[in-house]
C-alpha atoms as a printed R data frame, in Angstrom:
    type eleno elety resid chain resno       x      y       z
1   ATOM     1    CA   MET     A     1   0.000  0.000   0.000
2   ATOM     2    CA   ASP     A     2   2.826  2.442   0.853
3   ATOM     3    CA   THR     A     3   4.460  1.700  -2.505
4   ATOM     4    CA   ARG     A     4   1.156  2.327  -4.256
5   ATOM     5    CA   LYS     A     5   0.669  5.661  -2.449
6   ATOM     6    CA   SER     A     6   4.215  6.665  -3.304
7   ATOM     7    CA   GLU     A     7   3.637  5.798  -6.974
8   ATOM     8    CA   ILE     A     8   0.402  7.833  -7.060
9   ATOM     9    CA   VAL     A     9   2.101 10.860  -5.519
10  ATOM    10    CA   ASP     A    10   5.117 10.541  -7.820
11  ATOM    11    CA   HIS     A    11   2.755 10.340 -10.798
12  ATOM    12    CA   LEU     A    12   0.788 13.411  -9.673
13  ATOM    13    CA   CYS     A    13   4.045 15.360  -9.492
14  ATOM    14    CA   THR     A    14   4.708 14.986 -13.210
15  ATOM    15    CA   GLN     A    15   3.237 17.031 -16.034
16  ATOM    16    CA   ARG     A    16   1.826 13.955 -17.741
17  ATOM    17    CA   GLY     A    17   0.485 12.478 -14.513
18  ATOM    18    CA   THR     A    18  -1.319 15.575 -13.364
19  ATOM    19    CA   LYS     A    19  -2.974 16.010 -16.789
20  ATOM    20    CA   GLU     A    20  -4.103 12.367 -16.842
21  ATOM    21    CA   VAL     A    21  -5.624 12.551 -13.375
22  ATOM    22    CA   GLU     A    22  -7.258 15.946 -14.109
23  ATOM    23    CA   LYS     A    23  -9.081 14.320 -17.075
24  ATOM    24    CA   TYR     A    24 -10.108 11.460 -14.809
25  ATOM    25    CA   LEU     A    25 -11.505 13.929 -12.243
26  ATOM    26    CA   LYS     A    26 -13.968 15.320 -14.785
27  ATOM    27    CA   LYS     A    27 -15.871 12.033 -14.859
28  ATOM    28    CA   CYS     A    28 -15.069 10.906 -11.323
29  ATOM    29    CA   SER     A    29 -17.731 10.486  -8.598
30  ATOM    30    CA   LYS     A    30 -17.535 12.166  -5.181
31  ATOM    31    CA   ASP     A    31 -16.746  8.765  -3.619
32  ATOM    32    CA   CYS     A    32 -13.825  8.381  -5.985
33  ATOM    33    CA   ILE     A    33 -12.474 11.816  -4.971
34  ATOM    34    CA   THR     A    34 -12.756 10.812  -1.302
35  ATOM    35    CA   THR     A    35 -10.832  7.595  -1.986
36  ATOM    36    CA   LEU     A    36  -8.139  9.506  -3.868
37  ATOM    37    CA   LEU     A    37  -7.840 12.062  -1.057
38  ATOM    38    CA   GLU     A    38  -7.516  9.258   1.492
39  ATOM    39    CA   GLU     A    39  -4.666  7.816  -0.579
40  ATOM    40    CA   ILE     A    40  -2.737 11.075  -0.899
41  ATOM    41    CA   LYS     A    41  -3.656 12.977   2.282
42  ATOM    42    CA   GLY     A    42  -0.278 12.279   3.898
43  ATOM    43    CA   SER     A    43   1.488 13.805   0.887
44  ATOM    44    CA   LEU     A    44  -0.671 16.886   0.309
45  ATOM    45    CA   ARG     A    45   2.156 19.273   1.241
46  ATOM    46    CA   ARG     A    46   4.462 17.709  -1.329
47  ATOM    47    CA   ILE     A    47   1.819 17.754  -4.066
48  ATOM    48    CA   MET     A    48   0.658 21.301  -3.284
49  ATOM    49    CA   THR     A    49   4.183 22.673  -3.479
50  ATOM    50    CA   ASP     A    50   5.086 20.753  -6.629
51  ATOM    51    CA   VAL     A    51   5.293 22.680  -9.887
52  ATOM    52    CA   TYR     A    52   2.849 20.233 -11.547
53  ATOM    53    CA   GLY     A    53   1.023 18.707  -8.596
54  ATOM    54    CA   ASN     A    54  -0.334 22.069  -7.465
55  ATOM    55    CA   TYR     A    55  -2.505 22.255 -10.594
56  ATOM    56    CA   PHE     A    56  -4.033 18.884  -9.786
57  ATOM    57    CA   ILE     A    57  -4.812 19.925  -6.210
58  ATOM    58    CA   GLN     A    58  -6.434 23.155  -7.433
59  ATOM    59    CA   LYS     A    59  -8.692 21.072  -9.689
60  ATOM    60    CA   ILE     A    60  -9.556 18.638  -6.913
61  ATOM    61    CA   ILE     A    61 -10.401 21.548  -4.572
62  ATOM    62    CA   LYS     A    62 -12.850 22.913  -7.140
63  ATOM    63    CA   SER     A    63 -14.458 19.460  -7.463
64  ATOM    64    CA   SER     A    64 -14.620 18.708  -3.739
65  ATOM    65    CA   SER     A    65 -17.545 18.595  -1.359
66  ATOM    66    CA   LYS     A    66 -17.434 20.282   2.061
67  ATOM    67    CA   GLU     A    67 -16.401 16.989   3.687
68  ATOM    68    CA   GLN     A    68 -13.582 16.539   1.182
69  ATOM    69    CA   LEU     A    69 -12.384 20.117   1.725
70  ATOM    70    CA   ARG     A    70 -12.312 19.361   5.447
71  ATOM    71    CA   ILE     A    71 -10.054 16.348   4.774
72  ATOM    72    CA   ILE     A    72  -7.687 18.652   2.895
73  ATOM    73    CA   LEU     A    73  -7.750 21.364   5.585
74  ATOM    74    CA   GLU     A    74  -7.213 18.907   8.431
75  ATOM    75    CA   ASN     A    75  -4.279 17.271   6.678
76  ATOM    76    CA   ILE     A    76  -2.425 20.477   5.813
77  ATOM    77    CA   LYS     A    77  -3.058 22.267   9.096
78  ATOM    78    CA   LYS     A    78   0.478 21.899  10.456
79  ATOM    79    CA   ASP     A    79   2.050 22.726   7.058
80  ATOM    80    CA   PHE     A    80  -0.320 25.542   6.057
81  ATOM    81    CA   ALA     A    81   2.139 28.421   6.594
82  ATOM    82    CA   SER     A    82   5.030 26.672   4.837
83  ATOM    83    CA   ILE     A    83   2.763 25.806   1.903
84  ATOM    84    CA   ALA     A    84   1.684 29.473   1.797
85  ATOM    85    CA   ARG     A    85   5.319 30.583   1.549
86  ATOM    86    CA   ASN     A    86   5.957 28.316  -1.443
87  ATOM    87    CA   TYR     A    87   5.618 29.663  -5.000
88  ATOM    88    CA   SER     A    88   3.284 26.836  -6.099
89  ATOM    89    CA   GLY     A    89   1.634 26.351  -2.726
90  ATOM    90    CA   THR     A    90   0.434 29.944  -2.476
91  ATOM    91    CA   HIS     A    91  -1.779 29.437  -5.536
92  ATOM    92    CA   VAL     A    92  -3.305 26.253  -4.124
93  ATOM    93    CA   LEU     A    93  -4.143 27.899  -0.809
94  ATOM    94    CA   GLN     A    94  -5.683 30.931  -2.504
95  ATOM    95    CA   THR     A    95  -7.897 28.549  -4.499
96  ATOM    96    CA   LEU     A    96  -8.773 26.736  -1.275
97  ATOM    97    CA   LEU     A    97  -9.610 30.011   0.484
98  ATOM    98    CA   ASP     A    98 -12.001 30.917  -2.346
99  ATOM    99    CA   THR     A    99 -14.082 27.851  -1.397
100 ATOM   100    CA   ILE     A   100 -14.492 28.487   2.329
101 ATOM   101    CA   THR     A   101 -17.977 29.388   3.477
102 ATOM   102    CA   THR     A   102 -18.362 28.178   7.062
103 ATOM   103    CA   LYS     A   103 -17.139 29.458  10.424
104 ATOM   104    CA   ASP     A   104 -15.700 25.997  11.085
105 ATOM   105    CA   GLU     A   105 -13.518 26.256   7.968
106 ATOM   106    CA   GLU     A   106 -12.476 29.783   8.931
107 ATOM   107    CA   ASP     A   107 -11.512 28.594  12.408
108 ATOM   108    CA   LEU     A   108  -9.419 25.760  10.970
109 ATOM   109    CA   ILE     A   109  -7.534 28.185   8.731
110 ATOM   110    CA   LEU     A   110  -6.955 30.722  11.499
111 ATOM   111    CA   GLU     A   111  -5.758 27.937  13.794
112 ATOM   112    CA   SER     A   112  -3.367 26.790  11.044
113 ATOM   113    CA   ILE     A   113  -1.647 30.177  10.807
114 ATOM   114    CA   LYS     A   114  -1.621 31.054  14.515
115 ATOM   115    CA   GLY     A   115   1.849 32.274  15.461
116 ATOM   116    CA   LYS     A   116   2.957 32.373  11.819
117 ATOM   117    CA   GLU     A   117   1.028 35.427  10.616
118 ATOM   118    CA   TYR     A   118   4.004 37.784  10.969
119 ATOM   119    CA   ASP     A   119   6.318 35.637   8.825
120 ATOM   120    CA   MET     A   120   3.616 35.139   6.219
121 ATOM   121    CA   ALA     A   121   2.975 38.890   5.966
122 ATOM   122    CA   PHE     A   122   6.559 39.638   4.932
123 ATOM   123    CA   ASP     A   123   7.033 36.646   2.636
124 ATOM   124    CA   ASP     A   124   6.724 37.160  -1.148
125 ATOM   125    CA   ASN     A   125   4.253 34.259  -1.437
126 ATOM   126    CA   GLY     A   126   2.779 34.023   2.052
127 ATOM   127    CA   THR     A   127   1.572 37.619   1.902
128 ATOM   128    CA   HIS     A   128  -0.919 36.720  -0.834
129 ATOM   129    CA   VAL     A   129  -2.450 33.957   1.281
130 ATOM   130    CA   LEU     A   130  -2.659 36.250   4.302
131 ATOM   131    CA   GLN     A   131  -4.334 38.944   2.201
132 ATOM   132    CA   LYS     A   132  -6.855 36.386   0.940
133 ATOM   133    CA   ILE     A   133  -7.565 35.289   4.534
134 ATOM   134    CA   ILE     A   134  -8.203 38.916   5.507
135 ATOM   135    CA   GLN     A   135 -10.464 39.332   2.499
136 ATOM   136    CA   LYS     A   136 -12.433 36.090   3.027
137 ATOM   137    CA   ILE     A   137 -12.800 35.882   6.817
138 ATOM   138    CA   LYS     A   138 -15.055 38.369   8.560
139 ATOM   139    CA   ASP     A   139 -13.402 41.001  10.703
140 ATOM   140    CA   GLU     A   140 -15.049 39.794  13.907
141 ATOM   141    CA   ASN     A   141 -13.927 36.188  13.323
142 ATOM   142    CA   ARG     A   142 -10.222 37.006  12.910
143 ATOM   143    CA   THR     A   143  -9.556 38.821  16.182
144 ATOM   144    CA   ASP     A   144  -6.152 37.180  16.813
145 ATOM   145    CA   LEU     A   145  -4.968 38.025  13.304
146 ATOM   146    CA   ASN     A   146  -6.261 41.590  13.724
147 ATOM   147    CA   GLU     A   147  -4.198 41.940  16.909
148 ATOM   148    CA   VAL     A   148  -1.035 40.734  15.155
149 ATOM   149    CA   ILE     A   149  -1.612 43.328  12.438
150 ATOM   150    CA   PHE     A   150  -2.230 46.140  14.923
151 ATOM   151    CA   TYR     A   151   0.828 45.164  16.982
152 ATOM   152    CA   ASN     A   152   3.062 45.186  13.870
153 ATOM   153    CA   PHE     A   153   1.295 47.987  12.016
154 ATOM   154    CA   VAL     A   154   4.341 50.223  11.437
155 ATOM   155    CA   ASP     A   155   6.628 47.348  10.389
156 ATOM   156    CA   LEU     A   156   3.983 46.196   7.929
157 ATOM   157    CA   CYS     A   157   3.435 49.703   6.546
158 ATOM   158    CA   VAL     A   158   7.097 50.157   5.645
159 ATOM   159    CA   ASP     A   159   7.559 46.782   3.922
160 ATOM   160    CA   SER     A   160   6.667 46.118   0.285
161 ATOM   161    CA   ASN     A   161   4.728 42.941   1.163
162 ATOM   162    CA   GLY     A   162   3.467 44.156   4.514
163 ATOM   163    CA   ILE     A   163   1.873 47.279   3.057
164 ATOM   164    CA   CYS     A   164  -0.304 45.066   0.843
165 ATOM   165    CA   VAL     A   165  -1.525 43.276   3.974
166 ATOM   166    CA   ILE     A   166  -2.319 46.660   5.570
167 ATOM   167    CA   LYS     A   167  -4.217 47.828   2.477
168 ATOM   168    CA   LYS     A   168  -6.303 44.642   2.408
169 ATOM   169    CA   PHE     A   169  -6.849 44.947   6.169
170 ATOM   170    CA   ILE     A   170  -8.128 48.519   5.822
171 ATOM   171    CA   GLU     A   171 -10.422 47.531   2.923
172 ATOM   172    CA   ALA     A   172 -11.830 44.482   4.717
173 ATOM   173    CA   THR     A   173 -12.330 46.044   8.145
174 ATOM   174    CA   THR     A   174 -16.016 46.447   8.896
175 ATOM   175    CA   MET     A   175 -16.080 46.800  12.689
176 ATOM   176    CA   GLU     A   176 -16.252 50.429  13.786
177 ATOM   177    CA   GLU     A   177 -13.899 49.849  16.720
178 ATOM   178    CA   ASN     A   178 -11.249 48.470  14.356
179 ATOM   179    CA   LYS     A   179 -11.724 51.345  11.919
180 ATOM   180    CA   GLU     A   180 -11.150 53.723  14.827
181 ATOM   181    CA   ARG     A   181  -8.039 51.788  15.915
182 ATOM   182    CA   ILE     A   182  -6.634 51.958  12.380
183 ATOM   183    CA   LYS     A   183  -7.143 55.711  12.316
184 ATOM   184    CA   GLU     A   184  -5.557 56.170  15.762
185 ATOM   185    CA   THR     A   185  -2.616 53.893  14.925
186 ATOM   186    CA   MET     A   186  -1.940 55.782  11.703
187 ATOM   187    CA   ILE     A   187  -2.107 59.157  13.473
188 ATOM   188    CA   ASP     A   188   0.109 58.002  16.343
189 ATOM   189    CA   ASN     A   189   2.735 56.607  13.948
190 ATOM   190    CA   CYS     A   190   2.409 58.907  10.944
191 ATOM   191    CA   MET     A   191   6.024 60.090  11.046
192 ATOM   192    CA   ASP     A   192   7.401 56.516  11.144
193 ATOM   193    CA   ILE     A   193   5.027 55.441   8.427
């Protein structure tokens, strides 16, 4: 079984393999997708960060049910931030974030990045995932992330990746108290910014 899983993953990480399996996905049932995910769930990080495999995972995300998306989220939780900082992985996670609709999914994502938000904000690839999280998850549901942004506001403002996080944060902020904090933080630090 381990050899079989290894062969599947190796195949998915080739241009030919990913195209073959993408064609198969078009006529595949939901049960088949679940079986495939069960086979590869231990290797999702490798596939997501592979130059070819990431395309396959993006396709499977678009074809997945809520339960299947949960399998993906649960199995990449510990690797989420490192996948986000990868050139191929950032695209997969942005596709995944476009599919989230429930508070449970939001909580899983926020739990996955806890303590890693700062590094993601300054990373060339991770910043895009963090911006998408800010855009997709309601202001009131991302209180820990909001606090990290407020605490590092000046550092973010003066960095080419960080400023994009700040812009998205300002655009996505809906809570009046946070809008007021943004204004106060900008006034208090205007010379540094």
